[in-house]
Amino acid sequence: LILTINNSSYSLETITACDAYTWNGNVYTTSVTDSTVFVNAAGCDSIAFLDLTINNSSSSLQVVTACDFYDWNGMTFTSSGSYNQMFINAAGCDSTATLNLTINYSTTSASAVTACDSYLWNGMILTLSGIYDTTYINAAGCDSTATLDLTINNSTTSSVSVTECDSYDWNGITYTTSGAY
């Protein structure tokens, strides 16, 4: 008796993948333990085992409305738009963070006014020259600063006593009777 014993063989693949893995023509999207039987070079069974762990990628969406600028993940944005950043999540897979950003802007206005004695501005009676600021919230929900450069000129009075015969001309008017004008 001349006896030749050929042995079966086996292999074990332990794989961790993100989202999907292709093995022996099959696409796996969930964790699984699987096997496939082949014939090895010696003509015996060859069993291939797969111990597969599928980790999933992740994503996040943040919708933000801000005034003038917005800081996100170490970056400062000053205009509206959709922005993406890629990270690696705790499972070692891709993590896409998306920011849908609306930037509204603050507004300013300035006016220069000259008035006599006093000036009514935003509910305040102002009697001194100067620069005044008031801050409101504009229609976009952001600051709106109004600045007033005010010059107050004060009225003046004078009094003159005159004694004259028959008539007196004063500021283009002729007066013929005594009185206070």
Short mmCIF file of C-alpha atoms in Angstrom, two decimals:
data_model
loop_
_atom_site.label_atom_id
_atom_site.label_comp_id
_atom_site.label_asym_id
_atom_site.label_seq_id
_atom_site.Cartn_x
_atom_site.Cartn_y
_atom_site.Cartn_z
CA LEU A 1 0.00 0.00 0.00
CA ILE A 2 1.41 3.31 -1.00
CA LEU A 3 -0.72 5.85 0.69
CA THR A 4 -0.63 9.60 0.22
CA ILE A 5 -2.70 11.69 2.58
CA ASN A 6 -3.43 15.20 1.38
CA ASN A 7 -4.67 17.61 4.00
CA SER A 8 -7.52 19.99 3.90
CA SER A 9 -6.61 23.59 4.63
CA TYR A 10 -8.28 26.58 6.14
CA SER A 11 -7.68 30.26 6.50
CA LEU A 12 -9.14 32.91 8.76
CA GLU A 13 -9.35 36.57 7.82
CA THR A 14 -10.31 38.99 10.58
CA ILE A 15 -11.20 42.26 8.89
CA THR A 16 -12.48 45.60 10.11
CA ALA A 17 -13.76 47.87 7.33
CA CYS A 18 -15.73 51.06 6.93
CA ASP A 19 -19.20 50.90 5.35
CA ALA A 20 -18.65 47.92 2.98
CA TYR A 21 -16.20 45.12 2.22
CA THR A 22 -15.92 42.83 -0.82
CA TRP A 23 -14.78 39.25 -0.18
CA ASN A 24 -14.80 36.47 -2.75
CA GLY A 25 -17.13 38.45 -5.01
CA ASN A 26 -19.65 39.25 -2.27
CA VAL A 27 -20.22 42.77 -0.94
CA TYR A 28 -20.89 42.96 2.79
CA THR A 29 -22.37 46.08 4.43
CA THR A 30 -22.92 44.63 7.91
CA SER A 31 -20.69 42.71 10.31
CA VAL A 32 -20.71 38.97 9.60
CA THR A 33 -18.89 35.67 10.09
CA ASP A 34 -18.88 33.75 6.82
CA SER A 35 -17.06 30.92 5.11
CA THR A 36 -16.44 29.69 1.60
CA VAL A 37 -15.27 26.21 0.55
CA PHE A 38 -12.68 25.87 -2.22
CA VAL A 39 -10.48 23.02 -3.45
CA ASN A 40 -6.83 23.49 -2.53
CA ALA A 41 -3.84 22.56 -4.69
CA ALA A 42 -3.81 19.07 -3.15
CA GLY A 43 -7.40 18.49 -4.26
CA CYS A 44 -8.80 18.69 -0.73
CA ASP A 45 -11.24 21.07 0.84
CA SER A 46 -9.97 24.51 1.64
CA ILE A 47 -12.23 26.51 3.89
CA ALA A 48 -11.82 30.27 4.04
CA PHE A 49 -13.36 31.93 7.07
CA LEU A 50 -14.18 35.62 7.28
CA ASP A 51 -14.72 37.41 10.59
CA LEU A 52 -15.87 40.83 9.38
CA THR A 53 -16.63 43.93 11.45
CA ILE A 54 -18.24 46.79 9.53
CA ASN A 55 -17.98 50.23 11.11
CA ASN A 56 -20.02 53.03 9.64
CA SER A 57 -19.05 56.46 8.47
CA SER A 58 -20.92 59.31 10.10
CA SER A 59 -22.16 62.72 9.15
CA SER A 60 -23.57 65.73 10.89
CA LEU A 61 -25.46 68.79 9.73
CA GLN A 62 -25.51 72.08 11.57
CA VAL A 63 -27.74 74.96 10.40
CA VAL A 64 -26.64 78.33 11.80
CA THR A 65 -27.61 81.97 11.36
CA ALA A 66 -25.07 84.44 12.75
CA CYS A 67 -24.22 88.12 12.63
CA ASP A 68 -21.09 89.27 10.74
CA PHE A 69 -19.00 86.07 11.29
CA TYR A 70 -19.11 82.54 12.67
CA ASP A 71 -16.31 80.42 14.15
CA TRP A 72 -16.57 76.70 13.37
CA ASN A 73 -13.95 74.00 13.94
CA GLY A 74 -11.13 76.54 14.12
CA MET A 75 -12.19 78.52 11.04
CA THR A 76 -13.89 81.91 10.83
CA PHE A 77 -16.54 82.39 8.14
CA THR A 78 -17.80 85.82 7.04
CA SER A 79 -20.14 84.84 4.22
CA SER A 80 -23.15 82.57 3.86
CA GLY A 81 -22.70 79.13 2.33
CA SER A 82 -22.49 75.40 2.87
CA TYR A 83 -19.16 74.21 4.28
CA ASN A 84 -17.84 70.67 4.83
CA GLN A 85 -15.05 69.29 6.96
CA MET A 86 -13.78 65.73 7.07
CA PHE A 87 -12.76 63.98 10.28
CA ILE A 88 -12.20 60.42 11.45
CA ASN A 89 -14.91 59.21 13.83
CA ALA A 90 -14.39 57.04 16.92
CA ALA A 91 -14.85 53.89 14.77
CA GLY A 92 -11.96 54.96 12.50
CA CYS A 93 -14.22 55.80 9.56
CA ASP A 94 -14.89 59.05 7.73
CA SER A 95 -17.01 61.64 9.49
CA THR A 96 -18.35 64.49 7.39
CA ALA A 97 -19.46 67.61 9.24
CA THR A 98 -21.60 70.01 7.19
CA LEU A 99 -22.38 73.59 8.15
CA ASN A 100 -25.22 75.42 6.38
CA LEU A 101 -24.43 79.00 7.34
CA THR A 102 -26.39 82.21 6.88
CA ILE A 103 -24.46 85.37 7.72
CA ASN A 104 -26.47 88.53 8.37
CA TYR A 105 -24.68 91.82 8.72
CA SER A 106 -24.67 94.63 11.23
CA THR A 107 -25.49 98.08 9.90
CA THR A 108 -24.33 101.59 10.69
CA SER A 109 -25.66 105.01 9.88
CA ALA A 110 -24.24 108.45 10.50
CA SER A 111 -25.76 111.88 10.25
CA ALA A 112 -24.54 115.38 10.96
CA VAL A 113 -27.09 117.88 12.25
CA THR A 114 -26.90 121.53 13.23
CA ALA A 115 -29.75 122.77 15.42
CA CYS A 116 -30.61 125.78 17.51
CA ASP A 117 -30.78 125.36 21.32
CA SER A 118 -31.83 121.66 21.37
CA TYR A 119 -32.41 118.63 19.16
CA LEU A 120 -34.78 115.68 19.64
CA TRP A 121 -33.07 112.40 18.63
CA ASN A 122 -34.35 108.91 19.39
CA GLY A 123 -36.50 110.17 22.24
CA MET A 124 -33.72 112.22 23.82
CA ILE A 125 -33.60 116.02 23.97
CA LEU A 126 -29.98 116.97 23.35
CA THR A 127 -28.75 120.46 24.28
CA LEU A 128 -24.97 120.04 23.89
CA SER A 129 -22.87 119.62 20.78
CA GLY A 130 -21.19 116.22 20.50
CA ILE A 131 -21.17 112.78 18.93
CA TYR A 132 -23.92 110.45 20.12
CA ASP A 133 -24.31 106.71 19.42
CA THR A 134 -27.32 104.46 19.83
CA THR A 135 -27.44 100.73 19.10
CA TYR A 136 -30.55 98.91 17.90
CA ILE A 137 -31.29 95.53 16.39
CA ASN A 138 -31.77 95.71 12.61
CA ALA A 139 -34.29 93.71 10.57
CA ALA A 140 -31.73 90.90 10.16
CA GLY A 141 -31.41 90.57 13.95
CA CYS A 142 -27.93 92.11 14.09
CA ASP A 143 -26.61 95.30 15.68
CA SER A 144 -27.44 98.58 14.01
CA THR A 145 -25.43 101.55 15.26
CA ALA A 146 -26.71 105.06 14.59
CA THR A 147 -24.24 107.92 15.08
CA LEU A 148 -25.22 111.59 15.35
CA ASP A 149 -22.65 114.37 14.99
CA LEU A 150 -24.61 117.22 16.57
CA THR A 151 -23.77 120.90 16.57
CA ILE A 152 -25.96 123.01 18.84
CA ASN A 153 -26.00 126.72 18.14
CA ASN A 154 -27.52 128.72 20.96
CA SER A 155 -29.99 131.48 20.33
CA THR A 156 -28.88 134.96 21.38
CA THR A 157 -30.78 137.96 22.66
CA SER A 158 -29.88 141.57 22.95
CA SER A 159 -31.63 144.52 24.46
CA VAL A 160 -31.16 148.10 23.37
CA SER A 161 -32.90 151.09 24.87
CA VAL A 162 -33.37 153.93 22.44
CA THR A 163 -34.89 157.37 22.91
CA GLU A 164 -35.75 159.12 19.66
CA CYS A 165 -37.82 162.01 18.43
CA ASP A 166 -40.94 161.37 16.26
CA SER A 167 -39.85 158.00 14.65
CA TYR A 168 -37.17 155.37 14.72
CA ASP A 169 -36.02 152.95 11.96
CA TRP A 170 -34.98 149.54 13.30
CA ASN A 171 -34.30 146.47 11.13
CA GLY A 172 -36.10 148.03 8.18
CA ILE A 173 -39.24 148.99 10.14
CA THR A 174 -40.19 152.53 11.10
CA TYR A 175 -41.69 152.84 14.62
CA THR A 176 -43.66 155.97 15.62
CA THR A 177 -44.94 154.90 19.06
CA SER A 178 -43.05 153.89 22.19
CA GLY A 179 -43.00 150.18 23.14
CA ALA A 180 -40.93 147.02 23.36
CA TYR A 181 -40.25 145.47 20.01
#
